[in-house]
mmCIF file of C-alpha atoms and ligand atoms in Angstrom:
data_model
loop_
_atom_site.group_PDB
_atom_site.id
_atom_site.type_symbol
_atom_site.label_atom_id
_atom_site.label_comp_id
_atom_site.label_asym_id
_atom_site.label_seq_id
_atom_site.Cartn_x
_atom_site.Cartn_y
_atom_site.Cartn_z
ATOM 1 C CA UNK A 1 0.000 0.000 0.000
ATOM 2 C CA UNK A 2 1.575 3.277 -1.113
ATOM 3 C CA UNK A 3 0.599 6.258 1.007
ATOM 4 C CA UNK A 4 1.394 9.721 -0.309
ATOM 5 C CA UNK A 5 1.356 13.097 1.412
ATOM 6 C CA UNK A 6 0.684 16.348 -0.410
ATOM 7 C CA UNK A 7 1.714 19.069 2.032
ATOM 8 C CA UNK A 8 1.164 22.780 1.634
ATOM 9 C CA UNK A 9 -0.408 25.960 2.919
ATOM 10 C CA UNK A 10 -3.432 25.906 0.580
ATOM 11 C CA UNK A 11 -4.362 29.466 1.539
ATOM 12 C CA UNK A 12 -6.760 28.940 -0.253
ATOM 13 C CA UNK A 13 -6.759 25.769 -2.378
ATOM 14 C CA UNK A 14 -6.705 26.651 -6.103
ATOM 15 C CA UNK A 15 -7.504 24.835 -9.339
ATOM 16 C CA UNK A 16 -3.737 24.331 -9.691
ATOM 17 C CA UNK A 17 -3.618 22.453 -6.370
ATOM 18 C CA UNK A 18 -6.721 20.443 -7.281
ATOM 19 C CA UNK A 19 -5.113 19.388 -10.551
ATOM 20 C CA UNK A 20 -2.053 18.084 -8.662
ATOM 21 C CA UNK A 21 -4.340 16.340 -6.126
ATOM 22 C CA UNK A 22 -6.329 14.527 -8.831
ATOM 23 C CA UNK A 23 -3.269 13.454 -10.783
ATOM 24 C CA UNK A 24 -1.243 12.288 -7.788
ATOM 25 C CA UNK A 25 -4.208 10.459 -6.219
ATOM 26 C CA UNK A 26 -4.080 8.105 -9.233
ATOM 27 C CA UNK A 27 -0.466 7.221 -8.472
ATOM 28 C CA UNK A 28 -0.863 6.150 -4.849
ATOM 29 C CA UNK A 29 -3.281 3.971 -2.914
ATOM 30 C CA UNK A 30 -4.016 6.702 -0.433
ATOM 31 C CA UNK A 31 -3.289 10.435 -0.632
ATOM 32 C CA UNK A 32 -3.276 12.548 2.512
ATOM 33 C CA UNK A 33 -3.363 16.285 2.001
ATOM 34 C CA UNK A 34 -1.461 17.872 4.871
ATOM 35 C CA UNK A 35 -2.444 21.451 5.627
ATOM 36 C CA UNK A 36 0.371 23.210 7.382
ATOM 37 C CA UNK A 37 -0.678 25.018 10.512
ATOM 38 C CA UNK A 38 2.087 27.570 10.440
ATOM 39 C CA UNK A 39 1.301 30.874 12.091
ATOM 40 C CA UNK A 40 4.604 32.425 11.014
ATOM 41 C CA UNK A 41 3.292 32.466 7.426
ATOM 42 C CA UNK A 42 0.262 34.519 8.582
ATOM 43 C CA UNK A 43 -2.299 32.698 6.473
ATOM 44 C CA UNK A 44 -5.480 34.544 5.543
ATOM 45 C CA UNK A 45 -7.676 31.505 6.145
ATOM 46 C CA UNK A 46 -7.565 29.612 9.440
ATOM 47 C CA UNK A 47 -6.274 26.062 9.271
ATOM 48 C CA UNK A 48 -9.824 24.806 9.929
ATOM 49 C CA UNK A 49 -11.148 26.852 7.004
ATOM 50 C CA UNK A 50 -8.387 25.595 4.711
ATOM 51 C CA UNK A 51 -9.035 21.960 5.681
ATOM 52 C CA UNK A 52 -12.784 22.419 5.198
ATOM 53 C CA UNK A 53 -12.343 23.943 1.721
ATOM 54 C CA UNK A 54 -10.084 21.087 0.580
ATOM 55 C CA UNK A 55 -12.551 18.532 1.985
ATOM 56 C CA UNK A 56 -15.295 20.187 -0.056
ATOM 57 C CA UNK A 57 -13.342 20.105 -3.323
ATOM 58 C CA UNK A 58 -12.104 16.521 -2.851
ATOM 59 C CA UNK A 59 -15.318 14.957 -1.580
ATOM 60 C CA UNK A 60 -15.659 12.765 -4.681
ATOM 61 C CA UNK A 61 -12.082 11.481 -4.570
ATOM 62 C CA UNK A 62 -12.322 8.265 -2.581
ATOM 63 C CA UNK A 63 -8.668 7.731 -1.707
ATOM 64 C CA UNK A 64 -8.029 11.320 -0.633
ATOM 65 C CA UNK A 65 -8.186 12.606 2.940
ATOM 66 C CA UNK A 66 -7.306 15.953 4.483
ATOM 67 C CA UNK A 67 -5.702 16.828 7.813
ATOM 68 C CA UNK A 68 -3.985 19.731 9.466
ATOM 69 C CA UNK A 69 -0.484 19.261 10.834
ATOM 70 C CA UNK A 70 2.266 21.260 12.439
ATOM 71 C CA UNK A 71 5.956 20.643 12.877
ATOM 72 C CA UNK A 72 8.173 18.938 10.340
ATOM 73 C CA UNK A 73 6.441 17.587 7.253
ATOM 74 C CA UNK A 74 8.597 14.446 7.303
ATOM 75 C CA UNK A 75 7.484 13.715 10.873
ATOM 76 C CA UNK A 76 3.866 14.015 9.807
ATOM 77 C CA UNK A 77 4.547 11.782 6.793
ATOM 78 C CA UNK A 78 6.228 9.148 8.966
ATOM 79 C CA UNK A 79 3.364 9.146 11.487
ATOM 80 C CA UNK A 80 0.971 8.405 8.636
ATOM 81 C CA UNK A 81 3.267 5.721 7.155
ATOM 82 C CA UNK A 82 3.688 7.695 3.950
ATOM 83 C CA UNK A 83 6.646 6.941 1.700
ATOM 84 C CA UNK A 84 5.939 9.502 -0.985
ATOM 85 C CA UNK A 85 5.721 13.257 -0.721
ATOM 86 C CA UNK A 86 4.037 15.102 -3.590
ATOM 87 C CA UNK A 87 4.906 18.642 -4.660
ATOM 88 C CA UNK A 88 3.976 20.699 -7.706
ATOM 89 C CA UNK A 89 6.358 22.610 -9.942
ATOM 90 C CA UNK A 90 5.233 25.653 -11.877
ATOM 91 C CA UNK A 91 8.385 27.436 -12.943
ATOM 92 C CA UNK A 92 12.142 27.521 -12.510
ATOM 93 C CA UNK A 93 11.567 29.756 -9.515
ATOM 94 C CA UNK A 94 9.698 26.930 -7.740
ATOM 95 C CA UNK A 95 12.494 24.520 -8.563
ATOM 96 C CA UNK A 96 15.227 26.124 -6.473
ATOM 97 C CA UNK A 97 13.089 26.260 -3.362
ATOM 98 C CA UNK A 98 11.552 22.830 -3.877
ATOM 99 C CA UNK A 99 14.832 20.995 -4.490
ATOM 100 C CA UNK A 100 16.276 22.428 -1.300
ATOM 101 C CA UNK A 101 13.279 21.279 0.742
ATOM 102 C CA UNK A 102 13.215 17.850 -0.936
ATOM 103 C CA UNK A 103 16.910 17.269 -0.317
ATOM 104 C CA UNK A 104 16.654 18.420 3.288
ATOM 105 C CA UNK A 105 13.688 16.134 3.854
ATOM 106 C CA UNK A 106 15.556 13.241 2.269
ATOM 107 C CA UNK A 107 18.579 13.884 4.474
ATOM 108 C CA UNK A 108 16.373 13.818 7.580
ATOM 109 C CA UNK A 109 14.275 10.837 6.482
ATOM 110 C CA UNK A 110 15.718 8.825 3.576
ATOM 111 C CA UNK A 111 12.767 6.420 3.533
ATOM 112 C CA UNK A 112 10.508 9.190 2.223
ATOM 113 C CA UNK A 113 10.945 10.382 -1.362
ATOM 114 C CA UNK A 114 9.560 13.521 -2.971
ATOM 115 C CA UNK A 115 7.955 13.294 -6.377
ATOM 116 C CA UNK A 116 7.297 16.411 -8.462
ATOM 117 C CA UNK A 117 4.410 16.870 -10.825
ATOM 118 C CA UNK A 118 4.747 19.647 -13.362
ATOM 119 C CA UNK A 119 1.816 21.994 -13.465
ATOM 120 C CA UNK A 120 -0.770 21.681 -16.201
ATOM 121 C CA UNK A 121 -0.082 24.613 -18.541
ATOM 122 C CA UNK A 122 -3.402 26.306 -17.914
ATOM 123 C CA UNK A 123 -2.501 26.677 -14.226
ATOM 124 C CA UNK A 124 1.173 27.515 -14.545
ATOM 125 C CA UNK A 125 0.661 31.115 -13.408
ATOM 126 C CA UNK A 126 -1.727 30.252 -10.599
ATOM 127 C CA UNK A 127 -0.943 30.550 -6.890
ATOM 128 C CA UNK A 128 -2.870 31.204 -3.685
ATOM 129 C CA UNK A 129 -1.180 34.628 -3.538
ATOM 130 C CA UNK A 130 -2.542 35.557 -6.972
ATOM 131 C CA UNK A 131 -6.041 34.533 -5.885
ATOM 132 C CA UNK A 132 -5.771 36.711 -2.764
ATOM 133 C CA UNK A 133 -4.345 39.644 -4.696
ATOM 134 C CA UNK A 134 -7.102 39.597 -7.330
ATOM 135 C CA UNK A 135 -9.884 38.999 -4.793
ATOM 136 C CA UNK A 136 -8.682 41.777 -2.514
ATOM 137 C CA UNK A 137 -9.347 44.273 -5.321
ATOM 138 C CA UNK A 138 -12.759 42.774 -6.019
ATOM 139 C CA UNK A 139 -11.559 40.994 -9.191
ATOM 140 C CA UNK A 140 -13.108 37.863 -10.625
ATOM 141 C CA UNK A 141 -11.527 34.681 -9.216
ATOM 142 C CA UNK A 142 -13.894 32.178 -10.851
ATOM 143 C CA UNK A 143 -11.148 30.877 -13.135
ATOM 144 C CA UNK A 144 -8.777 30.317 -10.211
ATOM 145 C CA UNK A 145 -10.597 28.413 -7.471
ATOM 146 C CA UNK A 146 -12.964 25.428 -7.576
ATOM 147 C CA UNK A 147 -16.579 26.576 -7.928
ATOM 148 C CA UNK A 148 -17.725 24.810 -4.748
ATOM 149 C CA UNK A 149 -15.534 26.984 -2.520
ATOM 150 C CA UNK A 150 -16.049 30.264 -4.371
ATOM 151 C CA UNK A 151 -18.687 31.517 -1.862
ATOM 152 C CA UNK A 152 -16.386 30.772 1.104
ATOM 153 C CA UNK A 153 -13.465 32.622 -0.483
ATOM 154 C CA UNK A 154 -15.576 35.601 -1.519
ATOM 155 C CA UNK A 155 -17.247 35.908 1.872
ATOM 156 C CA UNK A 156 -13.837 36.084 3.544
ATOM 157 C CA UNK A 157 -12.933 39.084 1.392
ATOM 158 C CA UNK A 158 -16.312 40.717 2.002
ATOM 159 C CA UNK A 159 -15.714 40.334 5.757
ATOM 160 C CA UNK A 160 -12.257 41.877 5.448
ATOM 161 C CA UNK A 161 -13.556 44.862 3.460
ATOM 162 C CA UNK A 162 -16.167 45.495 6.159
ATOM 163 C CA UNK A 163 -13.509 45.803 8.890
HETATM 164 P P1 LIG B 201 3.696 25.991 0.322
HETATM 165 O O1 LIG B 201 3.550 27.123 1.304
HETATM 166 O O2 LIG B 201 4.120 24.711 0.949
HETATM 167 O O3 LIG B 201 4.494 26.341 -0.916
HETATM 168 P P2 LIG B 201 1.349 26.100 -1.359
HETATM 169 O O4 LIG B 201 -0.062 25.912 -0.931
HETATM 170 O O5 LIG B 201 1.715 27.436 -1.907
HETATM 171 O O6 LIG B 201 2.206 25.700 -0.101
HETATM 172 O O7 LIG B 201 1.740 25.020 -2.449
HETATM 173 C C1 LIG B 201 1.709 23.651 -2.171
HETATM 174 C C2 LIG B 201 2.318 22.892 -3.338
HETATM 175 O O8 LIG B 201 1.495 23.042 -4.488
HETATM 176 C C3 LIG B 201 3.704 23.371 -3.760
HETATM 177 O O9 LIG B 201 4.471 22.245 -4.145
HETATM 178 C C4 LIG B 201 3.423 24.249 -4.955
HETATM 179 O O10 LIG B 201 4.530 24.312 -5.839
HETATM 180 C C5 LIG B 201 2.262 23.508 -5.586
HETATM 181 N N1 LIG B 201 1.433 24.380 -6.405
HETATM 182 C C6 LIG B 201 0.851 25.542 -6.059
HETATM 183 N N2 LIG B 201 0.168 26.082 -7.092
HETATM 184 C C7 LIG B 201 0.335 25.225 -8.145
HETATM 185 C C8 LIG B 201 -0.090 25.226 -9.525
HETATM 186 N N3 LIG B 201 -0.794 26.218 -10.025
HETATM 187 N N4 LIG B 201 0.294 24.183 -10.299
HETATM 188 C C9 LIG B 201 1.055 23.187 -9.775
HETATM 189 N N5 LIG B 201 1.499 23.129 -8.508
HETATM 190 C C10 LIG B 201 1.148 24.134 -7.700
#
């Protein structure tokens, strides 16, 4: 049984993330999406909100589950008996950061390997930051996030504008 972990901030989950989730879920028996509870990154959405949104968009994917975690990703992976870590690559800029993390993780825990999926071209520009930037100016984010979580994302920005 191959268990994979797809860790990230998912602040919020985008169509680019969902694409990686769907493709990697076909490669493993079980895929656990690990939502990093890292306050130093000052996420816009609480970890509970991020987990909830991913659960909504993955509800039809039978071998996918979602959990929050904190601490080292490799420790979380080991606790869940995962041997594969999934990450997405959009551009050369991702590569430098990702290779450093993957090599560090491998040095700490050689039994866990990172696999990289290259982004589907239509999502190569897409990031959670872009979604937040566009939404904060009232722009249309329909093309960026899964339809089922659009109301949750928009209501967060409405709440912020009211403050
Ligand atoms: P992190 O803070 O760990 O980088 P993110 O939520 O930004 O968390 O990203 C999680 C993973 O998803 C990373 O490997 C990132 O490269 C990948 N990713 C993000 N957006 C896309 C996209 N549009 N296409 C492919 N991979 C993506």
